[in-house]
Every structure is written in C-alpha cells, then in structure tokens.
Amino acid sequence: MDLKQHIRQVPDFPKPGILFYDISTLLAHPDAWQETVRQLEATVQPEQPDILAGIESRGFLVAAPLALQLGLGFVMVRKQGKLPGPNVPYTYDLEYGQDTIEIQEGAIQPGQRVIVLDDLLATGGTMSASVELIRKIGGDVRGCACIIELSFLNGRDKLDVPVTSLIRFES
C-alpha cells in the first residue's frame, strides 16, 4: 500500500507559504492506518524498547496505538504547562526564540529503552529536544520514528540516533 497517497497536502496552512502535510486522511482510512501501525511496529520492535514516547500532539496518535500493539507503555512529551504534577523541563532554541517541553517526573525510569515518535520530522528541533529531555531523566533513547519526513529540511541531521520515516517528501 502506498501510504503517501493518504497524506493530504494543504497549501497556506497555518499561514501563507506553508505547505501542511495532513495525516487526518491517513487516520480516517482504516486499512492505511493499520498498515502504518504495522510498518512502525516492524521498525520499532527490533530495538526492543521498554516504553514509547510521543511528541505533542500528533505524536500521541502515532505512539499510543503502537505502544498498545507492542504491549508497551506510552509517555507524553508536551509543551510546558500542559502536564499535571511534577515535571522535568527542557528548553531549546528555535529559529527565533526558545521553547520548552516537559515530561512527567518518573514517567521513564533510568536505563529504560525508549523510542521517540511523532507524525512528522521537519527541521528536527522538537525531536532532538525530546531525545535530550529523555536522556536528562536517564532514558536510553534507541531511535526515533515518524510517519512523514520532509527530508529537504535535513531534520535527521540534528539527531544522533537512528531515524525511521515511512514516507519521505524530497521537496
């Protein structure tokens, strides 16, 4: 199945000049969505993760069903102020400014093998920050995976772990 056929491209969203790659159409197609989870499972399983981490918010849609399929736990990496309880923050630089992501204290135990998931890898900033945050709390990040990679933005160059993408857009 060509999963790329199930990705809708929306021009000028969220602002003029941006081409948005929408996974909603993939999620709405049961066979394509099941195939996506199957392919991610085949990619992630050899790394023998103990837990999966999903990046807010579409990464939750990717990581949660995959964790269920693999019989693993799932943790959320969220923007600052979105998680209850004590959290561990990580602040990183953006093109113009900074952003902070968080994970709940104790969500990942030191030494646990982790795969970080998101729907899309673009510039790699948030995924790289998520890897560093998980390392900060003692997680052993074995790799990252996503549905879509915008390879022309070279996001994987910011990551020092293996990266798998199911669909690549070259321009």
PDB file of C-alpha atoms in Angstrom:
ATOM      1  CA  MET A   1       0.000   0.000   0.000  1.00  0.00           C
ATOM      2  CA  ASP A   2       1.331   3.444  -0.925  1.00  0.00           C
ATOM      3  CA  LEU A   3       0.790   5.391   2.294  1.00  0.00           C
ATOM      4  CA  LYS A   4       1.845   8.619   0.589  1.00  0.00           C
ATOM      5  CA  GLN A   5      -1.471   8.575  -1.308  1.00  0.00           C
ATOM      6  CA  HIS A   6      -3.254   9.015   2.014  1.00  0.00           C
ATOM      7  CA  ILE A   7      -1.443  12.216   3.029  1.00  0.00           C
ATOM      8  CA  ARG A   8      -3.312  15.393   2.159  1.00  0.00           C
ATOM      9  CA  GLN A   9      -1.249  18.456   1.310  1.00  0.00           C
ATOM     10  CA  VAL A  10      -2.846  21.717   2.422  1.00  0.00           C
ATOM     11  CA  PRO A  11      -1.278  24.886   0.984  1.00  0.00           C
ATOM     12  CA  ASP A  12      -1.017  28.077   3.031  1.00  0.00           C
ATOM     13  CA  PHE A  13      -1.721  26.432   6.384  1.00  0.00           C
ATOM     14  CA  PRO A  14      -1.264  27.521   9.135  1.00  0.00           C
ATOM     15  CA  LYS A  15      -0.008  30.636   7.338  1.00  0.00           C
ATOM     16  CA  PRO A  16       0.722  31.733   3.763  1.00  0.00           C
ATOM     17  CA  GLY A  17       3.662  29.995   2.158  1.00  0.00           C
ATOM     18  CA  ILE A  18       3.500  26.870   4.344  1.00  0.00           C
ATOM     19  CA  LEU A  19       2.538  23.517   2.830  1.00  0.00           C
ATOM     20  CA  PHE A  20       0.956  21.412   5.589  1.00  0.00           C
ATOM     21  CA  TYR A  21       1.171  17.617   5.385  1.00  0.00           C
ATOM     22  CA  ASP A  22      -2.061  16.372   6.959  1.00  0.00           C
ATOM     23  CA  ILE A  23      -2.284  12.859   8.422  1.00  0.00           C
ATOM     24  CA  SER A  24      -6.041  13.197   9.088  1.00  0.00           C
ATOM     25  CA  THR A  25      -6.822  11.492   5.794  1.00  0.00           C
ATOM     26  CA  LEU A  26      -4.479   8.623   6.693  1.00  0.00           C
ATOM     27  CA  LEU A  27      -6.076   8.233  10.125  1.00  0.00           C
ATOM     28  CA  ALA A  28      -9.555   8.175   8.557  1.00  0.00           C
ATOM     29  CA  HIS A  29      -8.680   5.288   6.214  1.00  0.00           C
ATOM     30  CA  PRO A  30      -8.710   2.109   8.360  1.00  0.00           C
ATOM     31  CA  ASP A  31      -6.581  -0.038   6.047  1.00  0.00           C
ATOM     32  CA  ALA A  32      -3.976   2.680   5.565  1.00  0.00           C
ATOM     33  CA  TRP A  33      -3.872   3.428   9.291  1.00  0.00           C
ATOM     34  CA  GLN A  34      -3.483  -0.260  10.182  1.00  0.00           C
ATOM     35  CA  GLU A  35      -0.708  -0.586   7.610  1.00  0.00           C
ATOM     36  CA  THR A  36       1.007   2.469   9.091  1.00  0.00           C
ATOM     37  CA  VAL A  37       0.960   0.921  12.571  1.00  0.00           C
ATOM     38  CA  ARG A  38       2.184  -2.420  11.144  1.00  0.00           C
ATOM     39  CA  GLN A  39       5.110  -0.727   9.401  1.00  0.00           C
ATOM     40  CA  LEU A  40       6.032   1.252  12.504  1.00  0.00           C
ATOM     41  CA  GLU A  41       5.835  -1.928  14.570  1.00  0.00           C
ATOM     42  CA  ALA A  42       8.269  -3.677  12.200  1.00  0.00           C
ATOM     43  CA  THR A  43      10.643  -0.731  12.521  1.00  0.00           C
ATOM     44  CA  VAL A  44      10.433  -0.243  16.278  1.00  0.00           C
ATOM     45  CA  GLN A  45      10.246  -3.836  17.550  1.00  0.00           C
ATOM     46  CA  PRO A  46      13.889  -4.800  16.725  1.00  0.00           C
ATOM     47  CA  GLU A  47      15.088  -2.001  19.027  1.00  0.00           C
ATOM     48  CA  GLN A  48      13.362  -3.794  21.943  1.00  0.00           C
ATOM     49  CA  PRO A  49      12.018  -0.636  23.594  1.00  0.00           C
ATOM     50  CA  ASP A  50      10.631  -0.689  27.093  1.00  0.00           C
ATOM     51  CA  ILE A  51       8.427   2.341  26.509  1.00  0.00           C
ATOM     52  CA  LEU A  52       7.399   4.712  23.702  1.00  0.00           C
ATOM     53  CA  ALA A  53       7.391   8.498  23.922  1.00  0.00           C
ATOM     54  CA  GLY A  54       5.051  10.578  21.754  1.00  0.00           C
ATOM     55  CA  ILE A  55       5.603  14.256  20.998  1.00  0.00           C
ATOM     56  CA  GLU A  56       2.627  16.611  21.389  1.00  0.00           C
ATOM     57  CA  SER A  57       0.170  16.319  19.888  1.00  0.00           C
ATOM     58  CA  ARG A  58       0.004  14.260  16.732  1.00  0.00           C
ATOM     59  CA  GLY A  59       2.858  12.145  18.033  1.00  0.00           C
ATOM     60  CA  PHE A  60       0.390  10.875  20.633  1.00  0.00           C
ATOM     61  CA  LEU A  61      -1.747   9.500  17.796  1.00  0.00           C
ATOM     62  CA  VAL A  62       1.276   7.616  16.481  1.00  0.00           C
ATOM     63  CA  ALA A  63       2.842   6.369  19.706  1.00  0.00           C
ATOM     64  CA  ALA A  64      -0.240   5.332  21.707  1.00  0.00           C
ATOM     65  CA  PRO A  65      -1.671   2.720  19.295  1.00  0.00           C
ATOM     66  CA  LEU A  66       1.819   1.435  18.546  1.00  0.00           C
ATOM     67  CA  ALA A  67       2.511   1.014  22.275  1.00  0.00           C
ATOM     68  CA  LEU A  68      -0.755  -0.888  22.606  1.00  0.00           C
ATOM     69  CA  GLN A  69       0.166  -3.116  19.659  1.00  0.00           C
ATOM     70  CA  LEU A  70       3.608  -3.830  21.151  1.00  0.00           C
ATOM     71  CA  GLY A  71       2.329  -4.292  24.710  1.00  0.00           C
ATOM     72  CA  LEU A  72       4.381  -1.319  25.952  1.00  0.00           C
ATOM     73  CA  GLY A  73       3.722   1.785  27.972  1.00  0.00           C
ATOM     74  CA  PHE A  74       3.387   5.226  26.429  1.00  0.00           C
ATOM     75  CA  VAL A  75       4.524   8.608  27.783  1.00  0.00           C
ATOM     76  CA  MET A  76       3.789  12.111  26.565  1.00  0.00           C
ATOM     77  CA  VAL A  77       6.292  14.839  25.777  1.00  0.00           C
ATOM     78  CA  ARG A  78       4.294  18.078  25.985  1.00  0.00           C
ATOM     79  CA  LYS A  79       4.647  21.805  25.783  1.00  0.00           C
ATOM     80  CA  GLN A  80       5.335  23.498  29.095  1.00  0.00           C
ATOM     81  CA  GLY A  81       2.359  23.800  31.433  1.00  0.00           C
ATOM     82  CA  LYS A  82       0.265  21.016  29.888  1.00  0.00           C
ATOM     83  CA  LEU A  83       1.120  18.098  32.180  1.00  0.00           C
ATOM     84  CA  PRO A  84      -0.098  17.801  35.779  1.00  0.00           C
ATOM     85  CA  GLY A  85       2.190  17.071  38.704  1.00  0.00           C
ATOM     86  CA  PRO A  86       5.929  17.480  38.968  1.00  0.00           C
ATOM     87  CA  ASN A  87       7.549  17.687  35.551  1.00  0.00           C
ATOM     88  CA  VAL A  88      11.043  17.850  34.108  1.00  0.00           C
ATOM     89  CA  PRO A  89      11.502  20.705  31.595  1.00  0.00           C
ATOM     90  CA  TYR A  90      13.890  21.082  28.669  1.00  0.00           C
ATOM     91  CA  THR A  91      14.319  24.437  26.936  1.00  0.00           C
ATOM     92  CA  TYR A  92      15.688  24.569  23.419  1.00  0.00           C
ATOM     93  CA  ASP A  93      16.382  27.191  20.783  1.00  0.00           C
ATOM     94  CA  LEU A  94      14.095  27.884  17.865  1.00  0.00           C
ATOM     95  CA  GLU A  95      14.908  29.896  14.775  1.00  0.00           C
ATOM     96  CA  TYR A  96      13.530  32.983  16.567  1.00  0.00           C
ATOM     97  CA  GLY A  97      13.405  32.426  20.322  1.00  0.00           C
ATOM     98  CA  GLN A  98      13.055  29.420  22.597  1.00  0.00           C
ATOM     99  CA  ASP A  99      10.511  26.778  23.536  1.00  0.00           C
ATOM    100  CA  THR A 100      10.183  24.400  26.471  1.00  0.00           C
ATOM    101  CA  ILE A 101       8.893  20.844  26.535  1.00  0.00           C
ATOM    102  CA  GLU A 102       8.236  18.680  29.576  1.00  0.00           C
ATOM    103  CA  ILE A 103       7.804  15.119  30.681  1.00  0.00           C
ATOM    104  CA  GLN A 104       6.333  13.944  33.981  1.00  0.00           C
ATOM    105  CA  GLU A 105       8.796  13.013  36.706  1.00  0.00           C
ATOM    106  CA  GLY A 106       9.114   9.246  36.909  1.00  0.00           C
ATOM    107  CA  ALA A 107       7.448   8.619  33.543  1.00  0.00           C
ATOM    108  CA  ILE A 108      10.621   6.953  32.297  1.00  0.00           C
ATOM    109  CA  GLN A 109      12.921   5.069  34.629  1.00  0.00           C
ATOM    110  CA  PRO A 110      16.702   5.376  34.318  1.00  0.00           C
ATOM    111  CA  GLY A 111      18.002   2.865  31.789  1.00  0.00           C
ATOM    112  CA  GLN A 112      14.670   2.208  30.093  1.00  0.00           C
ATOM    113  CA  ARG A 113      14.990   1.805  26.334  1.00  0.00           C
ATOM    114  CA  VAL A 114      12.876   4.458  24.589  1.00  0.00           C
ATOM    115  CA  ILE A 115      11.748   5.153  21.041  1.00  0.00           C
ATOM    116  CA  VAL A 116      10.553   8.712  20.348  1.00  0.00           C
ATOM    117  CA  LEU A 117       7.679   9.081  17.878  1.00  0.00           C
ATOM    118  CA  ASP A 118       5.983  11.916  16.049  1.00  0.00           C
ATOM    119  CA  ASP A 119       3.841  12.253  12.976  1.00  0.00           C
ATOM    120  CA  LEU A 120       6.357  14.380  11.073  1.00  0.00           C
ATOM    121  CA  LEU A 121      10.057  15.173  11.106  1.00  0.00           C
ATOM    122  CA  ALA A 122      10.777  18.607   9.647  1.00  0.00           C
ATOM    123  CA  THR A 123      13.705  20.658  10.981  1.00  0.00           C
ATOM    124  CA  GLY A 124      14.341  18.200  13.825  1.00  0.00           C
ATOM    125  CA  GLY A 125      14.314  20.764  16.625  1.00  0.00           C
ATOM    126  CA  THR A 126      11.487  19.334  18.717  1.00  0.00           C
ATOM    127  CA  MET A 127      12.504  15.725  18.135  1.00  0.00           C
ATOM    128  CA  SER A 128      16.107  16.484  19.102  1.00  0.00           C
ATOM    129  CA  ALA A 129      14.915  18.327  22.216  1.00  0.00           C
ATOM    130  CA  SER A 130      12.711  15.345  23.124  1.00  0.00           C
ATOM    131  CA  VAL A 131      15.680  12.987  22.831  1.00  0.00           C
ATOM    132  CA  GLU A 132      17.743  15.264  25.093  1.00  0.00           C
ATOM    133  CA  LEU A 133      14.909  15.583  27.626  1.00  0.00           C
ATOM    134  CA  ILE A 134      14.545  11.806  27.850  1.00  0.00           C
ATOM    135  CA  ARG A 135      18.295  11.443  28.289  1.00  0.00           C
ATOM    136  CA  LYS A 136      18.184  14.106  31.004  1.00  0.00           C
ATOM    137  CA  ILE A 137      15.936  11.830  33.085  1.00  0.00           C
ATOM    138  CA  GLY A 138      18.047   8.742  32.374  1.00  0.00           C
ATOM    139  CA  GLY A 139      16.221   7.179  29.432  1.00  0.00           C
ATOM    140  CA  ASP A 140      18.200   5.248  26.827  1.00  0.00           C
ATOM    141  CA  VAL A 141      16.904   6.607  23.516  1.00  0.00           C
ATOM    142  CA  ARG A 142      17.313   3.867  20.922  1.00  0.00           C
ATOM    143  CA  GLY A 143      15.829   5.745  17.992  1.00  0.00           C
ATOM    144  CA  CYS A 144      13.142   7.966  16.554  1.00  0.00           C
ATOM    145  CA  ALA A 145      10.358   7.158  14.131  1.00  0.00           C
ATOM    146  CA  CYS A 146       7.756   9.167  12.274  1.00  0.00           C
ATOM    147  CA  ILE A 147       5.202   8.758   9.540  1.00  0.00           C
ATOM    148  CA  ILE A 148       6.402  11.646   7.358  1.00  0.00           C
ATOM    149  CA  GLU A 149       9.845  13.150   6.868  1.00  0.00           C
ATOM    150  CA  LEU A 150      10.447  16.384   4.995  1.00  0.00           C
ATOM    151  CA  SER A 151      13.951  15.317   4.001  1.00  0.00           C
ATOM    152  CA  PHE A 152      14.739  18.625   2.290  1.00  0.00           C
ATOM    153  CA  LEU A 153      14.762  20.282   5.746  1.00  0.00           C
ATOM    154  CA  ASN A 154      17.535  17.939   6.963  1.00  0.00           C
ATOM    155  CA  GLY A 155      15.957  17.332  10.368  1.00  0.00           C
ATOM    156  CA  ARG A 156      17.615  13.954  10.828  1.00  0.00           C
ATOM    157  CA  ASP A 157      20.985  15.712  10.837  1.00  0.00           C
ATOM    158  CA  LYS A 158      20.130  17.102  14.298  1.00  0.00           C
ATOM    159  CA  LEU A 159      19.633  13.602  15.703  1.00  0.00           C
ATOM    160  CA  ASP A 160      22.371  11.250  16.892  1.00  0.00           C
ATOM    161  CA  VAL A 161      20.124   8.177  16.983  1.00  0.00           C
ATOM    162  CA  PRO A 162      18.684   6.086  14.137  1.00  0.00           C
ATOM    163  CA  VAL A 163      15.664   7.705  12.481  1.00  0.00           C
ATOM    164  CA  THR A 164      12.984   5.883  10.517  1.00  0.00           C
ATOM    165  CA  SER A 165      10.326   7.537   8.407  1.00  0.00           C
ATOM    166  CA  LEU A 166       7.665   5.721   6.436  1.00  0.00           C
ATOM    167  CA  ILE A 167       7.056   8.476   3.887  1.00  0.00           C
ATOM    168  CA  ARG A 168       9.598  10.977   2.586  1.00  0.00           C
ATOM    169  CA  PHE A 169       8.939  14.197   0.757  1.00  0.00           C
ATOM    170  CA  GLU A 170      12.021  15.437  -1.070  1.00  0.00           C
ATOM    171  CA  SER A 171      10.817  18.989  -1.760  1.00  0.00           C
TER     172      SER A 171
END
